[in-house]
Coordinates of C-alpha atoms in Angstrom, one line a residue:
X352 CA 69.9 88.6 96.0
X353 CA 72.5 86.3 97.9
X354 CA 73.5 85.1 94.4
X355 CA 73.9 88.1 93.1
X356 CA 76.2 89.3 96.0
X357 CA 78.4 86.6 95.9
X358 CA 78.7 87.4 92.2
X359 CA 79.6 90.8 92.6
X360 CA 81.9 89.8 95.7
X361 CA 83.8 87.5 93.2
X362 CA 84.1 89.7 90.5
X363 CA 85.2 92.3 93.1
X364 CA 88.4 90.3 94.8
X365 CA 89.2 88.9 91.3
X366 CA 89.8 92.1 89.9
X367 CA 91.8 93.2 93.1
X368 CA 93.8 90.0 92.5
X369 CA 94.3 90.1 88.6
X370 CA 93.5 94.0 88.4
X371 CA 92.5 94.1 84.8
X372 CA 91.5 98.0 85.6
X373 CA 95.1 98.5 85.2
X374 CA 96.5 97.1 82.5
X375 CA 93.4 97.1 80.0
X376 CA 93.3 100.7 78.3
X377 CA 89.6 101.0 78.4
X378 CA 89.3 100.5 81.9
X379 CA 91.6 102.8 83.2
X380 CA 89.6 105.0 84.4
X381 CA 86.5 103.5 85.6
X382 CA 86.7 102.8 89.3
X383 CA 85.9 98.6 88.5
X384 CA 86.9 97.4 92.0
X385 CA 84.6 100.0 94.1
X386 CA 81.8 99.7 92.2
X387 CA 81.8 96.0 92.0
X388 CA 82.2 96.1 95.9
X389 CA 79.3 98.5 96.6
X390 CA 77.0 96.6 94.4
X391 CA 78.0 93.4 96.7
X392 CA 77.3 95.7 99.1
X393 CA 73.8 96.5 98.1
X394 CA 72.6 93.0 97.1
X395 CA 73.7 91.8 100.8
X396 CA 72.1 94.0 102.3
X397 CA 68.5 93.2 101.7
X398 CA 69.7 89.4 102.9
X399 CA 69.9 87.7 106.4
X400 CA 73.0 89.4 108.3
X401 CA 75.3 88.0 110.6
X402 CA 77.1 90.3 112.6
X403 CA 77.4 89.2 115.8
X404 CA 80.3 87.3 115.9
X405 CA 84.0 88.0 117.1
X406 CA 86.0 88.4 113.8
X407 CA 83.5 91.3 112.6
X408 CA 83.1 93.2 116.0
X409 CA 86.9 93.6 116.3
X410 CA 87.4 94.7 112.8
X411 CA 84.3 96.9 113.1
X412 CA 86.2 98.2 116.8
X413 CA 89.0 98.5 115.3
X414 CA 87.8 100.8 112.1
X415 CA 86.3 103.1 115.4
X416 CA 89.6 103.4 116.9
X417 CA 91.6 104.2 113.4
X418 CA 89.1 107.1 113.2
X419 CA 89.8 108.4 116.5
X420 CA 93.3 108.1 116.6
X421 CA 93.4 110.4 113.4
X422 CA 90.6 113.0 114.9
X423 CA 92.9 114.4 117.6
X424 CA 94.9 115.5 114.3
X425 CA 92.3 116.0 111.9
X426 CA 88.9 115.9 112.1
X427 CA 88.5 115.3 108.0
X428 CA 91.6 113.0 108.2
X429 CA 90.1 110.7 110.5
X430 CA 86.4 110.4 108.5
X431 CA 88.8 109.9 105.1
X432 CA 90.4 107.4 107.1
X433 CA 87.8 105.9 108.6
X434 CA 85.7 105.8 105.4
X435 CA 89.4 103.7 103.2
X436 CA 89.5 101.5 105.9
X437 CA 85.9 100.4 105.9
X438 CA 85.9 99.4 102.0
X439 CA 88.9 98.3 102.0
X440 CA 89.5 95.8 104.8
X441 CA 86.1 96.1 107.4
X442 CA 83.4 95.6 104.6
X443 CA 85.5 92.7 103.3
X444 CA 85.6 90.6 106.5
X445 CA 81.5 91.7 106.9
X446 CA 80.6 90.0 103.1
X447 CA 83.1 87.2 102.9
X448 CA 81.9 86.0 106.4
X449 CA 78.1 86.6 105.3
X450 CA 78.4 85.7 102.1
X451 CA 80.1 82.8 101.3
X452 CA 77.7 80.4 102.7
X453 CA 78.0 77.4 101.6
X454 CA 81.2 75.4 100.8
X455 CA 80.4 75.6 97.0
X456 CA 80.9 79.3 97.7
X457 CA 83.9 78.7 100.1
X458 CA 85.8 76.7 97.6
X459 CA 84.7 79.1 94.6
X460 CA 86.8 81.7 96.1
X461 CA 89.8 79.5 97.3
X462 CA 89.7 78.4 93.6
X463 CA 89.6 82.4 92.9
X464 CA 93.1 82.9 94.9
X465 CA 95.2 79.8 93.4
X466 CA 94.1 81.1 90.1
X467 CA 95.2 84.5 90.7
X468 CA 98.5 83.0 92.5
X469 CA 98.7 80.9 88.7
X470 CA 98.6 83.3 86.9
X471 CA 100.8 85.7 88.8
X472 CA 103.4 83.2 88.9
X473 CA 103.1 83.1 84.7
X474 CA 103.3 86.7 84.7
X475 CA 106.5 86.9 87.2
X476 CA 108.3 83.6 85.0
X477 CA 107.9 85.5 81.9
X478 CA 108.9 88.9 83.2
X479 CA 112.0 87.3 84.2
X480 CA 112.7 85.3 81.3
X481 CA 112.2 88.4 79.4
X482 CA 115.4 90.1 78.3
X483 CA 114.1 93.9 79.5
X484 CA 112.1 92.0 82.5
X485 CA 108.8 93.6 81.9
X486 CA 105.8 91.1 82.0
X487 CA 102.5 91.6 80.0
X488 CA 101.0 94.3 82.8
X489 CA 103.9 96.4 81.6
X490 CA 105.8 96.4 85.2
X491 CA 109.5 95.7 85.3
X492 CA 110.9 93.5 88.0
X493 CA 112.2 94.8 91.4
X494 CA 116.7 95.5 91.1
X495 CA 118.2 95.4 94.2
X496 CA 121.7 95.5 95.0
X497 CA 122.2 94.3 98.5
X498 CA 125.4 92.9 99.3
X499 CA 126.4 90.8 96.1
X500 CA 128.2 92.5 93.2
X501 CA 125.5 92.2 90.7
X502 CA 121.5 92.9 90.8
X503 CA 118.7 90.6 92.2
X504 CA 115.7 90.6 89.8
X505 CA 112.4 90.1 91.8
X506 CA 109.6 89.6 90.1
X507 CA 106.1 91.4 90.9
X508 CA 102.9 92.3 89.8
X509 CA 101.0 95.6 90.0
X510 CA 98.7 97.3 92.1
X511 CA 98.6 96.2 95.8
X512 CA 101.2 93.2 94.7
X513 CA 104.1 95.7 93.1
X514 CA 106.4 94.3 95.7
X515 CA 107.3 90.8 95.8
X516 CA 106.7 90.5 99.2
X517 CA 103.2 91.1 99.1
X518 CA 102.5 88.6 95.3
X519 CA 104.7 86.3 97.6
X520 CA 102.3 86.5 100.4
X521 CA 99.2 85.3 97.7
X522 CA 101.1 82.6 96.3
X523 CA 102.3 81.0 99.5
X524 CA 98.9 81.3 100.7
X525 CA 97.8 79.3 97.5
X526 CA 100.2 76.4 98.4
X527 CA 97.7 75.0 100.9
X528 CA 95.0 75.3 98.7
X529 CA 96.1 73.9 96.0
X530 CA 97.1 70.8 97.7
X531 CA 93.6 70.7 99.1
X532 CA 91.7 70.6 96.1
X533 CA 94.6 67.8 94.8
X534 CA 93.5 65.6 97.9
X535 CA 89.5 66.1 97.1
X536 CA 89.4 65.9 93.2
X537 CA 88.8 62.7 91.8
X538 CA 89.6 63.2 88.8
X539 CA 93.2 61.8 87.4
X540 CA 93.5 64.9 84.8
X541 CA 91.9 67.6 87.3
X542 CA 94.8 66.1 89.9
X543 CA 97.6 66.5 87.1
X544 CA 96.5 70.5 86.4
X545 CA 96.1 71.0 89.7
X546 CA 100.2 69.6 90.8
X547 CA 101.0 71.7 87.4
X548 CA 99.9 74.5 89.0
X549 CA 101.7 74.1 92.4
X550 CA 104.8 73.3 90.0
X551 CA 104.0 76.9 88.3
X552 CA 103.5 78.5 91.6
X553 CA 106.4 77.5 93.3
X554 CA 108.6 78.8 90.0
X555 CA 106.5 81.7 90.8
X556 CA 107.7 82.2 94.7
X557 CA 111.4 81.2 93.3
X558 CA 111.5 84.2 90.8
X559 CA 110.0 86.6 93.7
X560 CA 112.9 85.9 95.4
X561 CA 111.7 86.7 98.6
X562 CA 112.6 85.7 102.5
X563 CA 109.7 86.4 103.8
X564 CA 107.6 84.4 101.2
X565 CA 110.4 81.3 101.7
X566 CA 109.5 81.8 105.5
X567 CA 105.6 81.4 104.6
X568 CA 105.9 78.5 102.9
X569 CA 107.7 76.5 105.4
X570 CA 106.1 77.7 108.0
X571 CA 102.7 75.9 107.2
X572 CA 104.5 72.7 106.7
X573 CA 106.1 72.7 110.1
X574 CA 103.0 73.4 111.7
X575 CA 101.5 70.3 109.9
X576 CA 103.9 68.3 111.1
X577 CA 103.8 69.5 114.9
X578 CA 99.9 69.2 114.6
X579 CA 99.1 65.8 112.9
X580 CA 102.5 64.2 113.6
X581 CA 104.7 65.3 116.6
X582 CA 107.6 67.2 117.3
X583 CA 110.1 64.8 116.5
X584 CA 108.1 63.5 113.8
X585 CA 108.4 67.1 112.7
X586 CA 112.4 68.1 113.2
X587 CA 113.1 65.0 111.0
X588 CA 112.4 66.1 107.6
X589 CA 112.8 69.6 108.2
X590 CA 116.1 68.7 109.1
X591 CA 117.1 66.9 106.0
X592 CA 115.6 69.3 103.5
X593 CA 118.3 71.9 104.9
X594 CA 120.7 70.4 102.5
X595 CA 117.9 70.5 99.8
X596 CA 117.2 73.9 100.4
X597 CA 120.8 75.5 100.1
X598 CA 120.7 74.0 96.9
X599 CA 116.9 75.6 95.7
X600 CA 116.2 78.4 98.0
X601 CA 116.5 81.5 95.8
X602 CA 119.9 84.1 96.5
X603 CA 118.2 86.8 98.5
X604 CA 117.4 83.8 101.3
X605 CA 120.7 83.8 102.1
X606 CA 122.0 87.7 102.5
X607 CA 121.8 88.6 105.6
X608 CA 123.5 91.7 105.6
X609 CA 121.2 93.9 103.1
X610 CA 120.2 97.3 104.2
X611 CA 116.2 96.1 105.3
X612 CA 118.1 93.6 107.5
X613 CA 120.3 96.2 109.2
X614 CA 117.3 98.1 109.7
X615 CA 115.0 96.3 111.3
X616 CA 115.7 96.1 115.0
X617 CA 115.9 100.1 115.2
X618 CA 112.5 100.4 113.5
X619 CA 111.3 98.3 116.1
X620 CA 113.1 100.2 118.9
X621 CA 111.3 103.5 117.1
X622 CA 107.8 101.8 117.2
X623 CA 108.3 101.2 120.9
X624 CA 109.1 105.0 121.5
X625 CA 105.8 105.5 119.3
X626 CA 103.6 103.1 121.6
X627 CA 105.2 104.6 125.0
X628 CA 104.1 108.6 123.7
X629 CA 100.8 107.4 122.6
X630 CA 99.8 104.0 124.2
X631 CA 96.4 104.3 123.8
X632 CA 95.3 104.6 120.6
X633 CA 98.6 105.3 118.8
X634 CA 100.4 107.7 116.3
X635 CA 97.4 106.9 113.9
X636 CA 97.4 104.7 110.8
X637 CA 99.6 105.2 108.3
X638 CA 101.6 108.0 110.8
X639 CA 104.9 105.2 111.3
X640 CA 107.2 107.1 108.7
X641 CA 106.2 110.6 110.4
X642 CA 108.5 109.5 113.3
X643 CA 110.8 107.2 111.4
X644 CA 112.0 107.2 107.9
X645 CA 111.3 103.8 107.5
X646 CA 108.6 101.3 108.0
X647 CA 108.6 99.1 110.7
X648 CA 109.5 95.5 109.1
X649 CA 107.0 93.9 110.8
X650 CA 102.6 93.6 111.3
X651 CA 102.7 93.5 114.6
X652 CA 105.1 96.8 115.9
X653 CA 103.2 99.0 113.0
X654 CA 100.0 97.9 114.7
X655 CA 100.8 98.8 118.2
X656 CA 102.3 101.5 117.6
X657 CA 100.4 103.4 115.2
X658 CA 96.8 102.1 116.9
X659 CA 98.1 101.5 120.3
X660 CA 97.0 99.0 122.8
X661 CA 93.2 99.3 121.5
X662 CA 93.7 98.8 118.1
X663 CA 96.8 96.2 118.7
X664 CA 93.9 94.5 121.0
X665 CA 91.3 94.3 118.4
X666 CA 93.6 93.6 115.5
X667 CA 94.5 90.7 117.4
X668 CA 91.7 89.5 118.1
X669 CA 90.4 89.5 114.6
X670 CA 93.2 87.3 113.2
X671 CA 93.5 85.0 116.6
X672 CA 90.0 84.1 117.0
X673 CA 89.4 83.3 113.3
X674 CA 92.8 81.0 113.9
X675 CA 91.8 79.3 116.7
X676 CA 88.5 78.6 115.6
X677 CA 90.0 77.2 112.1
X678 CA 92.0 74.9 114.6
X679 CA 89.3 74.2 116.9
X680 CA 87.0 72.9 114.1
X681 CA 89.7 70.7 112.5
X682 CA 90.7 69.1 115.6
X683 CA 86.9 68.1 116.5
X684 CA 86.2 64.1 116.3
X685 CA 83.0 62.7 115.4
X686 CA 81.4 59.1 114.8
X687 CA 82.9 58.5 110.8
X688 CA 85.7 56.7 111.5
X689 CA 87.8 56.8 108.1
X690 CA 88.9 53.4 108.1
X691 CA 85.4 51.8 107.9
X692 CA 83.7 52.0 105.3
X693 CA 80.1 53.5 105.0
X694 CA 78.5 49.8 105.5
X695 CA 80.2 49.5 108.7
X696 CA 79.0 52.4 110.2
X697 CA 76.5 52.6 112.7
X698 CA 73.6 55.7 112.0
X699 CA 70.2 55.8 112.7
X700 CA 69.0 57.5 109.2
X701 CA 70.4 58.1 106.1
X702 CA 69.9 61.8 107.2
X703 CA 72.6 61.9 109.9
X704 CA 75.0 60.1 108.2
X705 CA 75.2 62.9 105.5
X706 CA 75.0 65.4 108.2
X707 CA 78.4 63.7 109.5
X708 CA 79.8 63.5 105.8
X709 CA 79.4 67.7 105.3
X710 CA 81.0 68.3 109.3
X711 CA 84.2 66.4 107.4
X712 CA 84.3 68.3 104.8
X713 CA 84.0 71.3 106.4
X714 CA 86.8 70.1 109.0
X715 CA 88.9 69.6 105.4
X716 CA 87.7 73.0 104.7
X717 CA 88.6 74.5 108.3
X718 CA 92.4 72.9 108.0
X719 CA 92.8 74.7 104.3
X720 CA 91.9 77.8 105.6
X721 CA 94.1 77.3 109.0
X722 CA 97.5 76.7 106.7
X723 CA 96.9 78.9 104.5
X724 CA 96.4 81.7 106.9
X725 CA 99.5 80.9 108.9
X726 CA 101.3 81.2 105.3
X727 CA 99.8 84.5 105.2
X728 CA 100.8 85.6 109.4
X729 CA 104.4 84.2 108.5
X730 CA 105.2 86.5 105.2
X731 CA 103.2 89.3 107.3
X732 CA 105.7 88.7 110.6
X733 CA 108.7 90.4 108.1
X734 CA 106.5 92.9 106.6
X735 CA 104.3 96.4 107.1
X736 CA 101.3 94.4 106.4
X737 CA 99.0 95.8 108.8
X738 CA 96.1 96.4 106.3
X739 CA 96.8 94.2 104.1
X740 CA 94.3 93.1 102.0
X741 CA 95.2 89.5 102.7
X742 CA 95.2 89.5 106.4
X743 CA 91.5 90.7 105.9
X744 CA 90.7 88.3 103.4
X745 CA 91.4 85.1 105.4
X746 CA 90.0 86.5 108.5
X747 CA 86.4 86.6 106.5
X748 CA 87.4 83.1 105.1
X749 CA 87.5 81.9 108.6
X750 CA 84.1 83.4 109.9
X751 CA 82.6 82.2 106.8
X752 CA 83.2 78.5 107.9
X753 CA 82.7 79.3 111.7
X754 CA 79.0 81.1 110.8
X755 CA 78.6 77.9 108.0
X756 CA 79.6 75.4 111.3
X757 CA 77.7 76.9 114.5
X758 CA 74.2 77.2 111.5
X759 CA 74.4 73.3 111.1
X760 CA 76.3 72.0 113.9
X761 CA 74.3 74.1 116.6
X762 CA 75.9 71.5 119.3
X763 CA 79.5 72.5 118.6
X764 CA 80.5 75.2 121.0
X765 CA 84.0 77.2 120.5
X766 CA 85.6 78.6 123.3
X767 CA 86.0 81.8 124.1
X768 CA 90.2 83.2 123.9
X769 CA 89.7 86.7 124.1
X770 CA 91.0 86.7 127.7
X771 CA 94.5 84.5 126.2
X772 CA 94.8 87.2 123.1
X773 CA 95.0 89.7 125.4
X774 CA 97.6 88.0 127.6
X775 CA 99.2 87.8 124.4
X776 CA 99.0 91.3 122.7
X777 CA 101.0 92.4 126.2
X778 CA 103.5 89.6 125.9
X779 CA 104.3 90.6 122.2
X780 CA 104.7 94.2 123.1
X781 CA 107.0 93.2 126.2
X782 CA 108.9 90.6 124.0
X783 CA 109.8 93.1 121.3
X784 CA 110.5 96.0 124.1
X785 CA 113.2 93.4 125.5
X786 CA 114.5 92.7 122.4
X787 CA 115.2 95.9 121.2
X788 CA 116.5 97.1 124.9
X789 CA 118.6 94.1 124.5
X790 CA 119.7 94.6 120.7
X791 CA 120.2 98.4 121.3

């Protein structure tokens, strides 16, 4: 049965990815992507379930809270509620984490989301190059005016990736993986696909034309450096690909003065006035443009201030302990020292020297996941990307490898930081306060 829910867990974020459903006629109207998801569901269940760890409980607390927040103002609105965010972001954290156990399965869905980042990137090249600017799903590309005389094209994809923020957030999450499986493969021709693809995606994240997604990009890179180099190390070539940049970065990076720019500090000023009537539990999900006529530009204000200091608290939680964990494992030393080779290495049996070989591979795995997660928290930082798919996604990703780790590495302990996230959740909310005192 664990075969056969991975299976259907695979099909099930493939066709959220590519969404066939939507463009193939004779699947229009079969619901493909819930069925496939309560069949994963149902083949899980029967197996060996791992719940008690810090990633599910928050997302499992924070479903709770999302319910009651929207009870006070409608009993049925908070079960319908309740129930959407369940399937759609709760249950995948639950199966990804319990699921994918085993790196074979770990790298089967990475593979799944550079894939789907491939071949949105196609889809978006074409749909540019195309003289009406429709791709192959039959979407057109995003106009927009801003400041300059003539139109931006953006290209997108459909369903939850019709803006090209959000296909930009998938395909700078792919970056890191991609690179990963380039460093692993031994294969010459398996390497050369794999930088083809990178090549393709990168096209892809040009012709989205999107900040945020520039933003998510670089912001894994710097991190690399800071982590496995230094500072200084770090400021160096991010300093000299400034020039570089002016020259490749696509138009919108530049504009600074477009309307969602303007905008964006008194959305924030409005999600503090929703936080200080309701600081609790909130104005209740998807309640932000009930008080505001525009979203809030960024994850973090939209999550305090439509599920208050609880939800904020657990939302938190379930992206900053599947982080740090991710950070924890890839920082941990043990006995293979890479520069000796296998002869020179001192183990008692055969047995614990392959037991050392899986803990670096999964440290590879752990780093993968890390960047490509931060790519994913940097596009989110600029966005209303509070339930998005992705920032569920990842969060599973990460418990996978923690549940994985702690099964065969029993010895490895991670420290608790729910005490430092929320330290943190109340310096955010007193940062952006300031800021918009300051700005207003």
């Amino acid at each position: 049965m664990s075969r056969l829910a991975f299976f259907f867990l695979f099909a099930y974020i493939g066709v959220v990815f590519i969404r066939p459903q939507e463009f193939v006629l004779f699947l229009n109207d079969f619901p493909l992507a819930i069925t496939l998801e309560c069949l994963a569901l149902s083949c899980w269940f029967f197996n060996q379930k791992k719940l008690n760890i810090i990633e599910i409980k928050s997302v499992i607390a924070l479903n709770i809270i999302i319910g009651i927040s929207w009870i006070s103002l409608s009993m049925s609105e908070g079960i319908n509620q309740s129930l959407q965010f369940f399937f759609s972001q709760t249950l995948v954290v639950i199966l990804i984490s319990n699921v994918a156990d085993s790196i074979k399965r770990h790298h089967a869905l990475l593979i799944l989301i550079a894939l789907s980042a491939v071949i949105m990137s196609v889809h978006g090249i074409l749909q540019i190059a195309a003289d009406d600017k429709i791709g192959w799903t039959g979407i057109k590309a995003l106009s927009r005016s801003d400041s300059l005389e003539f139109p931006v094209w953006q290209a997108r994809y459909i369903g939850i990736f019709q803006d090209p923020n959000d296909m930009g957030m998938l395909l700078a999450c792919a970056i890191p993986i991609l690179f990963y499986f380039v460093a692993v493969s031994n294969s010459f021709l398996i390497r050369l696909v794999l930088i083809a693809g990178i090549l393709t995606v990168l096209q892809g994240i040009y012709v989205a034309n999107s900040r945020g997604t520039i933003v998510a990009v670089i912001a894994p890179i710097a991190l690399y450096f800071l982590i496995k180099k230094n500072m200084i190390r770090a400021i160096i070539p991010l300093a000299m690909a400034i020039p570089v940049a002016t020259l490749v970065l696509p138009s919108r990076f530049f504009i600074s003065d477009d309307e969602s720019s303007n905008d964006r500090i008194e959305a924030w000023y409005q999600g503090y006035l929703m936080f200080k009537s309701n600081p609790i539990i909130g104005v209740g999900k998807d309640n932000f443009t009930d008080h505001h006529f525009k979203t809030a530009h960024n994850s973090w204000v939209l999550a305090y201030a439509e599920l208050g200091f609880l939800g904020f608290f657990f939302w938190m939680s379930m992206i900053f302990s599947a982080l740090y964990a991710m950070y924890y494992l890839m920082s941990q030393k043990n006995t293979v020292i890479e520069k000796k080779t296998d002869l020179e290495i001192k183990i008692d049996t055969q047995k614990e020297y392959e037991r050392l070989k899986l803990f670096e591979k999964e440290k590879s795995l752990a780093a993968t996941t890390f960047f490509s997660f931060i790519a994913v928290l940097a596009s989110a930082f600029f966005l209303s990307r509070t339930y998005s798919f992705m920032l569920y996604l990842m969060p599973g990703l990460c418990a996978a490898s923690f549940i994985r780790i702690t099964r065969d590495f029993p010895e490895i302990k991670i420290p608790s930081v729910q005490s430092a996230i929320f330290i943190s959740s109340i310096a955010f909310i007193g940062l952006i306060t300031i800021i918009v005192m300051i700005k207003s």
